[in-house]
Every structure is written in C-alpha cells, then in structure tokens.
Amino acid sequence: MKKIFEIKDLKFYEEEFLDNIEDYDDVIPIIQELSLELNYEEIETVGNNDCCNMTNKNYIVEIPGFLDKEDNFITKDEAEKLTEESEMSLSLFVIRIYKCRECNKWIIDILE
Ligand SMILES: [Zn+2]
C-alpha cells in the first residue's frame, strides 16, 4: 500500500482514504511537512462510522491554522508571531483528520 504520511504510530495509506485523494493535493503536503510534530487523540463520534458501521471510535488529528492572502497555510503558532496587521488578513483554516479505529479508513475535514 502507498503510505501518504504517518503520525506517531499511525500510518495513513492512500488505499484507505475514503475520498478522492487528488482533491486534497494542496492539503496533503502541509500534513506531510508537519507530520513529525503532530499527535493524535482518541474520540467517539455520535453514531457509528459510515466506513464500516462497526464502531464510533476514531483517532483525530487536528491542525489549527490560517490561510494568508496568497493562500499559504500558516499554523496557529506561526500566526501568533505575526504583527497584528498581517494577522488581520488571515482566514481560518483548520485541517482535521479522522481515522476509524476498526477498519483504518480515514478522511480529511477542512474547517474554513
Ligand atoms: Zn471503519
């Protein structure tokens, strides 16, 4: 299988991605670049996961950040170092990755 990135001991394979990976061409490199610093948590969602309907347990990785005027991704930590003026021009962009604990399928969810 083709590994896209890994976060701690979790591996994310292209074959287990539930959407069309090409739609996330701009987001995947951001995750790959930050992957060494990222961590995951365990959450339970309301109702079972659609992928396998076996569990409501998921791993979640959250990358809080922003897009600047040129659509470059800036992490929350980086944004805090900016001047107030450049901070004003940022728009919210949070990347969330959910991975099913039963079947390992995963999705990316963007909050803008
Ligand atoms: Zn599943």
PDB file of C-alpha atoms and ligand atoms in Angstrom:
ATOM      1  CA  MET A   1       0.000   0.000   0.000  1.00  0.00           C
ATOM      2  CA  LYS A   2       1.115   3.567  -0.570  1.00  0.00           C
ATOM      3  CA  LYS A   3       1.822   5.442   2.638  1.00  0.00           C
ATOM      4  CA  ILE A   4       0.945   9.127   2.426  1.00  0.00           C
ATOM      5  CA  PHE A   5       2.189  10.125   5.871  1.00  0.00           C
ATOM      6  CA  GLU A   6       2.444   8.842   9.417  1.00  0.00           C
ATOM      7  CA  ILE A   7       1.693  10.477  12.732  1.00  0.00           C
ATOM      8  CA  LYS A   8       3.367   8.793  15.698  1.00  0.00           C
ATOM      9  CA  ASP A   9       2.490   5.099  15.272  1.00  0.00           C
ATOM     10  CA  LEU A  10      -0.448   5.700  12.919  1.00  0.00           C
ATOM     11  CA  LYS A  11       0.083   5.155   9.217  1.00  0.00           C
ATOM     12  CA  PHE A  12      -2.171   6.722   6.602  1.00  0.00           C
ATOM     13  CA  TYR A  13      -2.340   4.833   3.313  1.00  0.00           C
ATOM     14  CA  GLU A  14      -3.760   6.090   0.035  1.00  0.00           C
ATOM     15  CA  GLU A  15      -5.782   2.866  -0.344  1.00  0.00           C
ATOM     16  CA  GLU A  16      -7.569   3.538   2.948  1.00  0.00           C
ATOM     17  CA  PHE A  17      -8.503   7.143   2.162  1.00  0.00           C
ATOM     18  CA  LEU A  18     -12.265   7.445   1.808  1.00  0.00           C
ATOM     19  CA  ASP A  19     -12.349  10.423  -0.592  1.00  0.00           C
ATOM     20  CA  ASN A  20     -10.591  11.236  -3.823  1.00  0.00           C
ATOM     21  CA  ILE A  21      -7.013  11.970  -2.765  1.00  0.00           C
ATOM     22  CA  GLU A  22      -6.444  14.324  -5.724  1.00  0.00           C
ATOM     23  CA  ASP A  23      -8.994  16.702  -4.223  1.00  0.00           C
ATOM     24  CA  TYR A  24      -6.573  17.215  -1.318  1.00  0.00           C
ATOM     25  CA  ASP A  25      -3.443  17.952  -3.373  1.00  0.00           C
ATOM     26  CA  ASP A  26      -2.933  21.252  -1.583  1.00  0.00           C
ATOM     27  CA  VAL A  27      -3.566  19.900   1.923  1.00  0.00           C
ATOM     28  CA  ILE A  28      -1.556  16.640   1.898  1.00  0.00           C
ATOM     29  CA  PRO A  29       1.878  18.380   1.570  1.00  0.00           C
ATOM     30  CA  ILE A  30       1.023  20.557   4.584  1.00  0.00           C
ATOM     31  CA  ILE A  31       0.268  17.472   6.667  1.00  0.00           C
ATOM     32  CA  GLN A  32       3.404  15.719   5.414  1.00  0.00           C
ATOM     33  CA  GLU A  33       5.569  18.679   6.346  1.00  0.00           C
ATOM     34  CA  LEU A  34       4.132  18.925   9.858  1.00  0.00           C
ATOM     35  CA  SER A  35       3.675  15.201  10.490  1.00  0.00           C
ATOM     36  CA  LEU A  36       6.667  14.808  12.841  1.00  0.00           C
ATOM     37  CA  GLU A  37       5.260  17.437  15.200  1.00  0.00           C
ATOM     38  CA  LEU A  38       1.683  16.160  15.132  1.00  0.00           C
ATOM     39  CA  ASN A  39      -0.108  13.972  17.587  1.00  0.00           C
ATOM     40  CA  TYR A  40      -3.492  12.287  17.694  1.00  0.00           C
ATOM     41  CA  GLU A  41      -6.281  11.873  20.195  1.00  0.00           C
ATOM     42  CA  GLU A  42      -8.989   9.283  20.522  1.00  0.00           C
ATOM     43  CA  ILE A  43     -12.607  10.384  20.222  1.00  0.00           C
ATOM     44  CA  GLU A  44     -16.009   8.802  19.975  1.00  0.00           C
ATOM     45  CA  THR A  45     -18.432  10.259  17.470  1.00  0.00           C
ATOM     46  CA  VAL A  46     -22.224  10.255  17.632  1.00  0.00           C
ATOM     47  CA  GLY A  47     -23.317   7.119  15.813  1.00  0.00           C
ATOM     48  CA  ASN A  48     -21.134   4.541  14.145  1.00  0.00           C
ATOM     49  CA  ASN A  49     -18.635   5.417  11.432  1.00  0.00           C
ATOM     50  CA  ASP A  50     -20.041   5.231   7.905  1.00  0.00           C
ATOM     51  CA  CYS A  51     -16.983   3.348   6.608  1.00  0.00           C
ATOM     52  CA  CYS A  52     -17.690   0.027   8.323  1.00  0.00           C
ATOM     53  CA  ASN A  53     -20.561   0.703  10.753  1.00  0.00           C
ATOM     54  CA  MET A  54     -18.614  -1.282  13.375  1.00  0.00           C
ATOM     55  CA  THR A  55     -17.564   1.386  15.842  1.00  0.00           C
ATOM     56  CA  ASN A  56     -17.880   5.044  16.787  1.00  0.00           C
ATOM     57  CA  LYS A  57     -14.234   5.194  17.908  1.00  0.00           C
ATOM     58  CA  ASN A  58     -11.869   7.350  15.899  1.00  0.00           C
ATOM     59  CA  TYR A  59      -8.428   8.822  16.017  1.00  0.00           C
ATOM     60  CA  ILE A  60      -8.409  12.536  15.331  1.00  0.00           C
ATOM     61  CA  VAL A  61      -5.537  14.790  14.316  1.00  0.00           C
ATOM     62  CA  GLU A  62      -6.223  18.496  14.379  1.00  0.00           C
ATOM     63  CA  ILE A  63      -4.012  21.116  12.738  1.00  0.00           C
ATOM     64  CA  PRO A  64      -5.295  24.572  13.634  1.00  0.00           C
ATOM     65  CA  GLY A  65      -4.166  27.274  11.245  1.00  0.00           C
ATOM     66  CA  PHE A  66      -4.965  30.002   8.775  1.00  0.00           C
ATOM     67  CA  LEU A  67      -4.577  30.935   5.129  1.00  0.00           C
ATOM     68  CA  ASP A  68      -2.876  34.214   4.301  1.00  0.00           C
ATOM     69  CA  LYS A  69      -3.767  36.460   1.347  1.00  0.00           C
ATOM     70  CA  GLU A  70      -1.709  34.280  -1.006  1.00  0.00           C
ATOM     71  CA  ASP A  71      -3.455  31.121   0.267  1.00  0.00           C
ATOM     72  CA  ASN A  72      -0.353  29.883   2.078  1.00  0.00           C
ATOM     73  CA  PHE A  73      -1.070  27.770   5.140  1.00  0.00           C
ATOM     74  CA  ILE A  74       0.141  29.229   8.437  1.00  0.00           C
ATOM     75  CA  THR A  75      -0.040  27.262  11.663  1.00  0.00           C
ATOM     76  CA  LYS A  76      -1.585  28.796  14.757  1.00  0.00           C
ATOM     77  CA  ASP A  77       1.868  29.016  16.377  1.00  0.00           C
ATOM     78  CA  GLU A  78       3.317  30.832  13.362  1.00  0.00           C
ATOM     79  CA  ALA A  79       0.350  33.209  13.267  1.00  0.00           C
ATOM     80  CA  GLU A  80       0.995  34.251  16.847  1.00  0.00           C
ATOM     81  CA  LYS A  81       4.389  35.616  15.811  1.00  0.00           C
ATOM     82  CA  LEU A  82       2.912  37.852  13.104  1.00  0.00           C
ATOM     83  CA  THR A  83       2.172  41.523  13.507  1.00  0.00           C
ATOM     84  CA  GLU A  84      -1.375  42.435  14.356  1.00  0.00           C
ATOM     85  CA  GLU A  85      -1.834  43.900  10.879  1.00  0.00           C
ATOM     86  CA  SER A  86      -0.851  40.745   8.983  1.00  0.00           C
ATOM     87  CA  GLU A  87      -2.818  38.669  11.470  1.00  0.00           C
ATOM     88  CA  MET A  88      -5.951  40.599  10.457  1.00  0.00           C
ATOM     89  CA  SER A  89      -5.688  39.351   6.871  1.00  0.00           C
ATOM     90  CA  LEU A  90      -5.690  35.670   7.822  1.00  0.00           C
ATOM     91  CA  SER A  91      -8.678  33.432   7.326  1.00  0.00           C
ATOM     92  CA  LEU A  92      -9.355  30.408   9.495  1.00  0.00           C
ATOM     93  CA  PHE A  93      -8.285  27.068   8.047  1.00  0.00           C
ATOM     94  CA  VAL A  94      -8.322  24.019  10.326  1.00  0.00           C
ATOM     95  CA  ILE A  95      -7.313  20.629   8.981  1.00  0.00           C
ATOM     96  CA  ARG A  96      -8.820  17.631  10.746  1.00  0.00           C
ATOM     97  CA  ILE A  97      -8.008  14.034  10.004  1.00  0.00           C
ATOM     98  CA  TYR A  98     -10.305  11.297  11.252  1.00  0.00           C
ATOM     99  CA  LYS A  99      -9.264   7.647  11.186  1.00  0.00           C
ATOM    100  CA  CYS A 100     -11.565   4.767  12.062  1.00  0.00           C
ATOM    101  CA  ARG A 101     -10.154   2.533  14.785  1.00  0.00           C
ATOM    102  CA  GLU A 102     -11.883  -0.539  13.414  1.00  0.00           C
ATOM    103  CA  CYS A 103     -11.106  -0.532   9.679  1.00  0.00           C
ATOM    104  CA  ASN A 104      -8.366   2.161   9.482  1.00  0.00           C
ATOM    105  CA  LYS A 105     -10.184   4.165   6.822  1.00  0.00           C
ATOM    106  CA  TRP A 106      -9.537   7.905   7.065  1.00  0.00           C
ATOM    107  CA  ILE A 107     -10.874  11.230   5.874  1.00  0.00           C
ATOM    108  CA  ILE A 108      -9.785  14.849   5.877  1.00  0.00           C
ATOM    109  CA  ASP A 109     -12.187  17.500   7.040  1.00  0.00           C
ATOM    110  CA  ILE A 110     -11.465  21.196   6.496  1.00  0.00           C
ATOM    111  CA  LEU A 111     -12.976  23.882   8.657  1.00  0.00           C
ATOM    112  CA  GLU A 112     -12.887  27.305   6.987  1.00  0.00           C
TER     113      GLU A 112
HETATM  114 ZN    ZN B   1     -14.497   1.934   9.799  1.00  0.00          ZN
END
